[in-house]
Amino acid sequence: MPQPWAGQGMPQPWAGQGMPSASSSGMLASHADRERTVDVLRAGFGEGRLEQPEFEKRVARAYASRTVGELALLVADLPHGPMPMTTAPAPLPGTFLPVPPARTNGKAVGAFVCGLLCVPTMGFTGIPAIVLGHTARAEIRRTGEPGDGFALTGVILGWLATGFWALVLVLGMVSAVVSGGG
């Protein structure tokens, strides 16, 4: 059966919903008219109403059309845009829902932040980093939460800061004893 859009003769007007009436079918088509027609064709192709070769022919013909009536014939057998849903979508079973990302252990994040703050606070946050880091690592082993890297980094930075300040304190005491004893 020959399609009305495939004919080489004069196009017949089509007075569908949202399309021009018979009196305006001879009106020259604008670029916007052609783009709207191609959008309807794309929607029809995306819904599986058109095969690839037919879609390509109609799009080429839409861009070559001179009148609004020719464009109307290209989409006469298609709904104008995606079909509306008639029913509400059914809820997805939990099997198909994405798995929410696991939350990183809060104490591990706290240990990491305290470890990083050891330098600007001159080691003041070193002991909290150590305590939080060890506590977080125990919780992570028990619960399987992510964040062990943060906790370990906090522990290491906390021990380095505490060790550095302990060394400074010991050296200061030694120098005080040596300088005061002589």
Coordinates of N, CA, C and O in Angstrom, one line a residue:
M1 N 0.8 -1.2 0.0 CA 0.0 0.0 0.0 C 0.9 1.2 0.0 O 1.8 1.4 0.9
P2 N 0.7 2.1 -1.0 CA 1.6 3.3 -1.0 C 1.2 4.3 0.1 O 0.1 4.4 0.5
Q3 N 2.3 4.8 0.7 CA 2.1 5.8 1.8 C 1.9 7.2 1.2 O 2.5 7.5 0.2
P4 N 1.1 8.0 1.9 CA 0.8 9.3 1.3 C 2.0 10.2 1.3 O 2.2 11.1 0.5
W5 N 2.9 9.9 2.3 CA 4.1 10.8 2.3 C 5.2 10.4 1.3 O 6.1 11.2 1.0
A6 N 5.0 9.2 0.7 CA 6.0 8.8 -0.3 C 5.7 9.2 -1.7 O 6.5 9.0 -2.6
G7 N 4.5 9.7 -1.9 CA 4.1 10.0 -3.3 C 4.9 11.2 -3.8 O 5.4 12.1 -3.1
Q8 N 5.0 11.3 -5.2 CA 5.7 12.3 -5.8 C 4.8 13.4 -6.3 O 5.3 14.5 -6.6
G9 N 3.5 13.2 -6.3 CA 2.5 14.2 -6.7 C 2.3 15.2 -5.7 O 3.0 15.4 -4.7
M10 N 1.2 16.0 -5.9 CA 0.8 17.0 -5.0 C 0.3 16.4 -3.7 O -0.4 15.5 -3.7
P11 N 0.8 16.9 -2.5 CA 0.3 16.3 -1.3 C -1.1 16.7 -1.0 O -1.6 17.8 -1.4
Q12 N -1.8 15.8 -0.4 CA -3.2 16.0 0.0 C -3.2 16.6 1.4 O -2.5 16.2 2.3
P13 N -4.1 17.6 1.7 CA -4.1 18.2 3.0 C -4.6 17.2 4.0 O -5.4 16.3 3.7
W14 N -4.1 17.3 5.2 CA -4.6 16.4 6.3 C -4.9 17.4 7.5 O -4.1 18.2 7.9
A15 N -6.1 17.3 8.0 CA -6.5 18.2 9.1 C -6.5 17.5 10.4 O -7.6 17.2 11.0
G16 N -5.4 17.1 10.9 CA -5.3 16.3 12.2 C -5.2 17.3 13.3 O -5.1 18.5 13.1
Q17 N -5.2 16.8 14.5 CA -5.2 17.6 15.7 C -3.8 18.2 15.8 O -2.8 17.6 15.8
G18 N -3.7 19.6 16.0 CA -2.5 20.3 16.2 C -1.8 20.5 14.8 O -0.7 21.1 14.8
M19 N -2.3 20.1 13.7 CA -1.7 20.3 12.4 C -2.5 21.3 11.7 O -3.7 21.5 12.0
P20 N -2.0 21.9 10.6 CA -2.7 22.9 9.9 C -3.9 22.3 9.2 O -4.0 21.2 8.9
S21 N -4.9 23.2 9.0 CA -6.1 22.8 8.3 C -5.9 22.8 6.8 O -4.8 23.1 6.3
A22 N -6.9 22.4 6.0 CA -6.8 22.3 4.6 C -6.5 23.6 4.0 O -5.8 23.7 3.0
S23 N -7.0 24.7 4.6 CA -6.7 26.0 4.0 C -5.3 26.4 4.1 O -4.8 27.3 3.3
S24 N -4.6 25.9 5.1 CA -3.2 26.4 5.3 C -2.2 25.3 4.8 O -1.0 25.5 5.0
S25 N -2.6 24.2 4.2 CA -1.7 23.2 3.7 C -0.8 23.7 2.6 O 0.3 23.1 2.5
G26 N -1.2 24.7 1.9 CA -0.3 25.2 0.8 C 0.7 26.3 1.3 O 1.5 26.7 0.6
M27 N 0.6 26.6 2.6 CA 1.4 27.6 3.2 C 2.9 27.1 3.2 O 3.1 25.9 3.5
L28 N 3.8 28.0 2.9 CA 5.2 27.6 3.0 C 5.6 27.2 4.4 O 5.3 27.9 5.3
A29 N 6.4 26.2 4.5 CA 6.9 25.7 5.8 C 8.1 26.5 6.3 O 9.0 26.8 5.4
S30 N 8.2 26.7 7.5 CA 9.4 27.4 8.1 C 10.3 26.3 8.6 O 10.0 25.1 8.7
H31 N 11.5 26.8 9.0 CA 12.5 25.8 9.6 C 11.9 25.2 10.9 O 12.1 24.0 11.2
A32 N 11.2 26.0 11.7 CA 10.6 25.5 12.9 C 9.6 24.5 12.6 O 9.5 23.5 13.3
D33 N 8.8 24.6 11.5 CA 7.8 23.6 11.2 C 8.5 22.3 10.8 O 8.1 21.2 11.2
R34 N 9.6 22.4 10.1 CA 10.3 21.2 9.7 C 10.9 20.5 11.0 O 10.9 19.3 11.1
E35 N 11.5 21.3 11.9 CA 12.0 20.7 13.1 C 11.0 20.0 14.0 O 11.2 19.0 14.5
R36 N 9.8 20.7 14.0 CA 8.7 20.0 14.8 C 8.3 18.7 14.2 O 8.1 17.7 14.9
T37 N 8.3 18.7 12.9 CA 7.9 17.4 12.2 C 9.0 16.4 12.4 O 8.7 15.2 12.7
V38 N 10.3 16.8 12.3 CA 11.3 15.8 12.6 C 11.3 15.3 14.1 O 11.6 14.1 14.3
D39 N 10.9 16.2 15.0 CA 10.8 15.8 16.4 C 9.7 14.7 16.5 O 9.9 13.7 17.3
V40 N 8.6 14.9 15.8 CA 7.5 13.9 15.9 C 8.0 12.6 15.3 O 7.7 11.5 15.8
L41 N 8.7 12.7 14.2 CA 9.3 11.5 13.5 C 10.3 10.7 14.5 O 10.3 9.5 14.6
R42 N 11.1 11.5 15.2 CA 12.1 10.9 16.1 C 11.3 10.2 17.2 O 11.7 9.1 17.7
A43 N 10.2 10.8 17.7 CA 9.5 10.2 18.8 C 8.8 8.9 18.3 O 8.9 7.9 19.0
G44 N 8.3 8.9 17.1 CA 7.8 7.7 16.5 C 8.8 6.6 16.3 O 8.6 5.4 16.5
F45 N 10.0 7.0 15.9 CA 11.1 6.0 15.7 C 11.5 5.5 17.1 O 11.7 4.3 17.2
G46 N 11.6 6.4 18.1 CA 12.0 5.9 19.4 C 11.0 5.0 20.0 O 11.3 4.1 20.8
E47 N 9.7 5.1 19.7 CA 8.7 4.2 20.2 C 8.5 3.0 19.4 O 7.7 2.1 19.7
G48 N 9.3 2.8 18.3 CA 9.3 1.6 17.5 C 8.2 1.6 16.5 O 7.8 0.6 15.9
R49 N 7.6 2.8 16.2 CA 6.5 2.9 15.2 C 7.1 3.0 13.7 O 6.4 2.7 12.8
L50 N 8.3 3.3 13.6 CA 9.0 3.5 12.3 C 10.3 2.6 12.3 O 11.0 2.6 13.3
E51 N 10.5 2.0 11.1 CA 11.8 1.3 11.0 C 12.8 2.3 10.5 O 12.5 3.4 10.0
Q52 N 14.1 2.0 10.7 CA 15.2 2.9 10.4 C 15.2 3.4 8.9 O 15.2 4.7 8.8
P53 N 15.0 2.6 7.9 CA 15.0 3.2 6.5 C 13.8 4.1 6.3 O 14.0 5.2 5.7
E54 N 12.6 3.8 6.8 CA 11.5 4.6 6.6 C 11.7 5.9 7.4 O 11.3 7.0 6.9
F55 N 12.2 5.9 8.6 CA 12.5 7.1 9.4 C 13.4 8.0 8.6 O 13.2 9.2 8.5
E56 N 14.5 7.4 8.1 CA 15.5 8.2 7.4 C 14.9 8.9 6.1 O 15.1 10.1 5.8
K57 N 14.0 8.2 5.4 CA 13.4 8.7 4.2 C 12.4 9.9 4.6 O 12.4 10.9 4.0
R58 N 11.7 9.7 5.7 CA 10.8 10.7 6.1 C 11.5 12.0 6.6 O 11.1 13.1 6.3
V59 N 12.6 11.8 7.3 CA 13.4 12.9 7.8 C 13.9 13.7 6.6 O 13.9 14.9 6.5
A60 N 14.5 13.0 5.6 CA 15.0 13.6 4.4 C 13.9 14.4 3.7 O 14.1 15.5 3.2
R61 N 12.8 13.8 3.6 CA 11.6 14.4 2.9 C 11.1 15.6 3.7 O 10.7 16.6 3.1
A62 N 11.2 15.5 5.1 CA 10.8 16.7 5.9 C 11.7 17.9 5.6 O 11.2 19.0 5.5
Y63 N 13.0 17.7 5.6 CA 13.9 18.8 5.3 C 13.8 19.3 3.9 O 14.1 20.5 3.6
A64 N 13.3 18.5 3.0 CA 13.1 18.9 1.6 C 11.7 19.5 1.3 O 11.5 20.1 0.3
S65 N 10.8 19.4 2.3 CA 9.4 19.8 2.1 C 9.4 21.4 2.0 O 10.1 22.1 2.7
R66 N 8.4 21.8 1.1 CA 8.3 23.2 1.0 C 7.0 23.8 1.6 O 7.0 24.9 2.0
T67 N 6.0 22.9 1.8 CA 4.8 23.4 2.4 C 4.4 22.7 3.7 O 4.9 21.6 3.9
V68 N 3.5 23.3 4.4 CA 3.1 22.7 5.7 C 2.3 21.5 5.4 O 2.3 20.5 6.2
G69 N 1.6 21.4 4.3 CA 0.8 20.2 3.9 C 1.7 19.0 3.7 O 1.3 17.9 4.1
E70 N 2.8 19.2 3.1 CA 3.7 18.1 2.8 C 4.3 17.6 4.2 O 4.4 16.4 4.4
L71 N 4.5 18.5 5.1 CA 5.0 18.0 6.4 C 3.9 17.3 7.2 O 4.2 16.3 7.8
A72 N 2.6 17.7 7.0 CA 1.5 17.1 7.7 C 1.4 15.6 7.2 O 1.1 14.7 8.0
L73 N 1.6 15.4 5.9 CA 1.5 14.0 5.4 C 2.6 13.1 6.0 O 2.3 11.9 6.1
L74 N 3.7 13.7 6.3 CA 4.8 12.8 6.8 C 4.5 12.3 8.2 O 5.0 11.2 8.6
V75 N 3.7 13.0 9.0 CA 3.4 12.5 10.3 C 1.9 12.2 10.5 O 1.5 12.0 11.6
A76 N 1.2 12.0 9.4 CA -0.3 11.7 9.5 C -0.6 10.4 10.2 O -1.6 10.3 10.9
D77 N 0.3 9.4 10.1 CA 0.0 8.1 10.7 C 0.7 8.0 12.0 O 0.8 6.9 12.5
L78 N 1.2 9.1 12.6 CA 2.0 9.0 13.9 C 1.3 9.9 14.9 O 0.7 10.9 14.6
P79 N 1.3 9.5 16.2 CA 0.8 10.4 17.2 C 1.8 11.6 17.3 O 3.0 11.4 17.0
H80 N 1.3 12.7 17.8 CA 2.2 13.9 17.8 C 3.0 13.9 19.1 O 2.5 14.4 20.1
G81 N 4.1 13.3 19.1 CA 5.0 13.2 20.2 C 4.9 11.9 21.0 O 4.1 11.0 20.6
P82 N 5.6 11.7 22.1 CA 5.5 10.5 22.8 C 4.1 10.3 23.4 O 3.5 11.2 23.7
M83 N 3.7 9.0 23.4 CA 2.4 8.7 23.9 C 2.3 8.9 25.4 O 3.3 8.5 26.1
P84 N 1.3 9.5 25.9 CA 1.1 9.6 27.3 C 0.9 8.3 28.0 O 0.3 7.4 27.4
M85 N 1.4 8.2 29.2 CA 1.2 6.9 30.0 C -0.3 6.9 30.4 O -0.8 7.9 30.9
T86 N -0.9 5.7 30.2 CA -2.3 5.6 30.6 C -2.5 5.2 32.1 O -3.5 5.4 32.7
T87 N -1.5 4.5 32.6 CA -1.6 4.1 34.0 C -0.3 4.5 34.7 O 0.7 4.8 34.1
A88 N -0.4 4.6 36.0 CA 0.8 4.9 36.8 C 1.8 3.8 36.7 O 1.4 2.6 36.7
P89 N 3.1 4.1 36.7 CA 4.1 3.0 36.6 C 4.0 2.2 37.9 O 3.8 2.7 39.0
A90 N 4.2 0.9 37.8 CA 4.2 0.0 39.0 C 5.5 0.2 39.7 O 6.6 0.5 39.1
P91 N 5.5 0.1 41.0 CA 6.8 0.3 41.8 C 7.7 -0.9 41.5 O 7.3 -2.0 41.2
L92 N 9.0 -0.5 41.4 CA 10.0 -1.5 41.1 C 10.2 -2.4 42.3 O 10.3 -1.9 43.4
P93 N 10.4 -3.7 42.1 CA 10.8 -4.5 43.2 C 12.2 -4.1 43.7 O 13.0 -3.6 42.9
G94 N 12.5 -4.4 45.0 CA 13.8 -4.0 45.6 C 15.0 -4.6 44.8 O 16.1 -4.0 44.9
T95 N 14.8 -5.7 44.1 CA 15.9 -6.4 43.4 C 16.4 -5.5 42.3 O 17.6 -5.5 42.1
F96 N 15.6 -4.6 41.7 CA 16.0 -3.8 40.6 C 16.4 -2.4 41.0 O 16.9 -1.7 40.2
L97 N 16.2 -2.1 42.2 CA 16.6 -0.7 42.7 C 18.1 -0.7 42.9 O 18.7 -1.7 43.3
P98 N 18.7 0.5 42.6 CA 20.2 0.6 42.9 C 20.5 0.5 44.4 O 19.7 0.9 45.2
V99 N 21.6 -0.1 44.6 CA 22.1 -0.3 46.0 C 22.6 1.1 46.5 O 23.5 1.7 45.8
P100 N 22.1 1.6 47.6 CA 22.6 2.9 48.1 C 24.1 2.7 48.5 O 24.4 1.7 49.1
P101 N 24.9 3.7 48.3 CA 26.3 3.6 48.7 C 26.4 3.6 50.2 O 25.6 4.3 50.9
A102 N 27.3 2.8 50.7 CA 27.5 2.6 52.1 C 28.2 3.9 52.6 O 29.0 4.5 52.0
R103 N 27.7 4.3 53.8 CA 28.2 5.5 54.4 C 29.6 5.2 55.1 O 29.8 4.2 55.8
T104 N 30.5 6.1 54.9 CA 31.8 6.0 55.5 C 31.7 6.2 57.0 O 30.9 7.1 57.5
N105 N 32.4 5.5 57.8 CA 32.4 5.6 59.3 C 32.7 7.0 59.7 O 33.7 7.5 59.3
G106 N 31.8 7.6 60.5 CA 32.0 9.0 60.9 C 33.2 9.2 61.8 O 33.9 10.2 61.7
K107 N 33.5 8.2 62.6 CA 34.7 8.3 63.5 C 36.0 8.3 62.6 O 37.0 8.9 63.0
A108 N 35.9 7.5 61.5 CA 37.1 7.4 60.6 C 37.3 8.8 60.0 O 38.5 9.2 59.9
V109 N 36.3 9.4 59.6 CA 36.4 10.8 58.9 C 36.9 11.7 60.0 O 37.8 12.6 59.7
G110 N 36.4 11.6 61.2 CA 36.9 12.5 62.3 C 38.4 12.3 62.6 O 39.1 13.3 62.8
A111 N 38.8 11.0 62.6 CA 40.2 10.8 62.8 C 41.1 11.3 61.7 O 42.2 11.9 61.9
F112 N 40.6 11.2 60.4 CA 41.3 11.8 59.3 C 41.5 13.3 59.4 O 42.5 13.9 59.2
V113 N 40.4 14.0 59.7 CA 40.4 15.4 59.9 C 41.3 15.9 61.0 O 42.1 16.8 60.9
C114 N 41.2 15.2 62.1 CA 42.1 15.5 63.3 C 43.5 15.3 62.9 O 44.4 16.1 63.3
G115 N 43.8 14.2 62.2 CA 45.2 14.0 61.7 C 45.7 15.0 60.8 O 46.8 15.5 60.9
L116 N 44.8 15.5 59.9 CA 45.3 16.6 59.0 C 45.5 17.9 59.8 O 46.3 18.7 59.4
L117 N 44.7 18.1 60.8 CA 44.8 19.4 61.6 C 45.9 19.4 62.6 O 46.1 20.4 63.3
C118 N 46.7 18.3 62.6 CA 47.8 18.2 63.6 C 48.8 19.3 63.3 O 49.4 19.9 64.2
V119 N 49.1 19.6 62.0 CA 50.1 20.6 61.7 C 49.7 22.0 62.1 O 50.4 22.7 62.8
P120 N 48.5 22.5 61.6 CA 48.1 23.8 62.0 C 47.8 24.0 63.5 O 47.9 25.1 64.0
T121 N 47.4 22.9 64.2 CA 47.2 23.1 65.6 C 48.4 22.7 66.5 O 48.3 22.6 67.7
M122 N 49.5 22.5 65.8 CA 50.8 22.2 66.5 C 50.6 20.9 67.4 O 51.1 20.9 68.5
G123 N 49.9 19.9 66.8 CA 49.9 18.6 67.5 C 48.7 18.5 68.5 O 48.5 17.4 69.1
F124 N 47.9 19.5 68.7 CA 46.9 19.5 69.6 C 45.8 18.5 69.3 O 45.2 17.9 70.2
T125 N 45.6 18.2 68.0 CA 44.6 17.2 67.6 C 45.1 15.8 67.4 O 44.4 14.9 66.9
G126 N 46.4 15.6 67.7 CA 47.0 14.3 67.6 C 46.4 13.2 68.4 O 46.1 12.1 67.9
I127 N 46.2 13.5 69.7 CA 45.6 12.4 70.5 C 44.1 12.1 70.2 O 43.8 11.0 70.1
P128 N 43.3 13.1 69.8 CA 42.0 12.8 69.3 C 42.0 12.0 68.1 O 41.2 11.1 67.9
A129 N 43.0 12.3 67.2 CA 43.1 11.5 65.9 C 43.4 10.0 66.2 O 42.9 9.1 65.6
I130 N 44.3 9.8 67.2 CA 44.7 8.4 67.6 C 43.5 7.7 68.2 O 43.1 6.6 67.8
V131 N 42.8 8.3 69.1 CA 41.6 7.7 69.8 C 40.5 7.4 68.8 O 40.0 6.3 68.7
L132 N 40.2 8.4 68.0 CA 39.1 8.2 67.0 C 39.5 7.2 66.0 O 38.7 6.4 65.5
G133 N 40.7 7.2 65.5 CA 41.2 6.2 64.5 C 41.1 4.8 65.0 O 40.6 3.9 64.3
H134 N 41.6 4.5 66.2 CA 41.5 3.2 66.8 C 40.1 2.7 67.0 O 39.7 1.6 66.7
T135 N 39.3 3.6 67.5 CA 37.9 3.3 67.7 C 37.2 3.0 66.4 O 36.4 2.0 66.3
A136 N 37.4 3.8 65.4 CA 36.8 3.6 64.1 C 37.3 2.3 63.5 O 36.4 1.6 62.9
R137 N 38.5 2.0 63.6 CA 39.0 0.7 63.0 C 38.3 -0.5 63.6 O 38.0 -1.5 63.0
A138 N 38.1 -0.4 65.0 CA 37.4 -1.5 65.6 C 36.0 -1.6 65.1 O 35.5 -2.7 64.9
E139 N 35.3 -0.5 65.0 CA 33.9 -0.5 64.5 C 33.9 -1.0 63.1 O 33.0 -1.7 62.7
I140 N 34.8 -0.6 62.2 CA 34.8 -1.0 60.8 C 35.0 -2.5 60.7 O 34.4 -3.2 59.9
R141 N 35.9 -3.1 61.6 CA 36.1 -4.5 61.6 C 34.8 -5.2 62.0 O 34.5 -6.3 61.4
R142 N 34.1 -4.7 62.9 CA 32.9 -5.3 63.4 C 31.7 -5.1 62.4 O 30.9 -6.1 62.2
T143 N 31.5 -3.9 61.8 CA 30.4 -3.7 61.0 C 30.6 -3.8 59.5 O 29.7 -3.9 58.7
G144 N 31.9 -3.7 59.0 CA 32.2 -3.8 57.6 C 32.0 -2.5 56.9 O 31.9 -2.4 55.6
E145 N 31.8 -1.4 57.6 CA 31.6 -0.1 57.0 C 32.9 0.3 56.2 O 34.0 -0.1 56.6
P146 N 32.8 1.2 55.2 CA 34.0 1.7 54.6 C 34.6 2.8 55.4 O 33.9 3.4 56.3
G147 N 35.9 3.1 55.2 CA 36.6 4.2 55.9 C 37.8 3.8 56.6 O 38.4 4.6 57.4
D148 N 38.3 2.5 56.4 CA 39.5 2.1 57.1 C 40.7 2.9 56.8 O 41.5 3.2 57.6
G149 N 40.8 3.3 55.5 CA 41.9 4.2 55.1 C 41.9 5.5 55.8 O 43.0 6.0 56.2
F150 N 40.7 6.1 55.9 CA 40.7 7.4 56.7 C 41.1 7.2 58.1 O 41.9 8.0 58.7
A151 N 40.6 6.1 58.8 CA 41.0 5.8 60.2 C 42.5 5.6 60.3 O 43.1 6.1 61.2
L152 N 43.0 4.8 59.4 CA 44.5 4.5 59.5 C 45.3 5.7 59.3 O 46.3 6.0 60.0
T153 N 44.9 6.6 58.3 CA 45.6 7.8 58.1 C 45.6 8.7 59.3 O 46.6 9.3 59.7
G154 N 44.4 8.8 60.0 CA 44.3 9.6 61.2 C 45.2 9.1 62.3 O 45.8 9.8 63.0
V155 N 45.2 7.7 62.4 CA 46.1 7.1 63.5 C 47.6 7.4 63.2 O 48.3 7.9 64.1
I156 N 48.0 7.3 62.0 CA 49.4 7.5 61.6 C 49.8 9.0 61.8 O 50.8 9.3 62.5
L157 N 48.9 9.9 61.3 CA 49.2 11.3 61.5 C 49.2 11.7 63.0 O 50.0 12.5 63.4
G158 N 48.3 11.1 63.7 CA 48.2 11.4 65.2 C 49.4 11.0 65.9 O 50.0 11.7 66.7
W159 N 49.9 9.7 65.6 CA 51.1 9.2 66.3 C 52.3 10.0 65.9 O 53.2 10.3 66.7
L160 N 52.4 10.4 64.6 CA 53.6 11.2 64.1 C 53.6 12.5 64.9 O 54.7 13.0 65.4
A161 N 52.4 13.2 65.0 CA 52.4 14.5 65.7 C 52.7 14.3 67.2 O 53.5 15.1 67.7
T162 N 52.1 13.3 67.8 CA 52.3 13.1 69.2 C 53.8 12.7 69.5 O 54.4 13.2 70.4
G163 N 54.3 11.9 68.6 CA 55.8 11.5 68.7 C 56.7 12.7 68.5 O 57.7 12.8 69.3
F164 N 56.4 13.5 67.6 CA 57.2 14.7 67.3 C 57.2 15.6 68.5 O 58.3 16.1 69.0
W165 N 56.0 15.9 69.1 CA 56.0 16.8 70.2 C 56.6 16.2 71.5 O 57.1 16.8 72.3
A166 N 56.4 14.8 71.6 CA 57.1 14.1 72.7 C 58.6 14.3 72.6 O 59.3 14.5 73.6
L167 N 59.1 14.1 71.4 CA 60.6 14.3 71.1 C 61.0 15.7 71.4 O 62.1 15.9 72.1
V168 N 60.2 16.7 71.0 CA 60.6 18.1 71.3 C 60.6 18.3 72.8 O 61.5 19.0 73.3
L169 N 59.6 17.8 73.5 CA 59.6 17.9 75.0 C 60.8 17.3 75.6 O 61.4 17.9 76.5
V170 N 61.1 16.0 75.2 CA 62.3 15.3 75.8 C 63.5 16.1 75.5 O 64.4 16.3 76.4
L171 N 63.7 16.5 74.3 CA 64.9 17.3 73.9 C 65.0 18.6 74.7 O 66.1 19.0 75.1
G172 N 63.9 19.2 74.9 CA 63.9 20.5 75.7 C 64.2 20.2 77.1 O 65.0 21.0 77.7
M173 N 63.8 19.1 77.7 CA 64.1 18.8 79.1 C 65.6 18.4 79.2 O 66.3 18.8 80.2
V174 N 66.1 17.7 78.2 CA 67.5 17.3 78.2 C 68.4 18.5 78.1 O 69.4 18.7 78.8
S175 N 68.0 19.4 77.2 CA 68.8 20.6 77.1 C 68.7 21.5 78.3 O 69.7 22.2 78.7
A176 N 67.6 21.5 79.0 CA 67.5 22.3 80.2 C 68.4 21.7 81.3 O 69.0 22.4 82.1
V177 N 68.4 20.4 81.4 CA 69.2 19.7 82.4 C 70.7 19.9 82.1 O 71.5 20.2 83.0
V178 N 71.1 19.8 80.8 CA 72.5 20.0 80.5 C 72.9 21.4 80.7 O 74.0 21.7 81.2
S179 N 72.1 22.4 80.3 CA 72.5 23.8 80.4 C 72.4 24.2 81.9 O 73.2 25.1 82.3
G180 N 71.5 23.7 82.7 CA 71.4 24.1 84.1 C 72.4 23.4 85.0 O 72.7 23.9 86.0
G181 N 73.0 22.3 84.6 CA 73.9 21.5 85.4 C 75.3 22.0 85.3 O 76.2 21.6 86.0
G182 N 75.6 22.8 84.3 CA 77.0 23.1 84.1 C 77.5 24.4 84.5 O 77.5 25.2 85.3

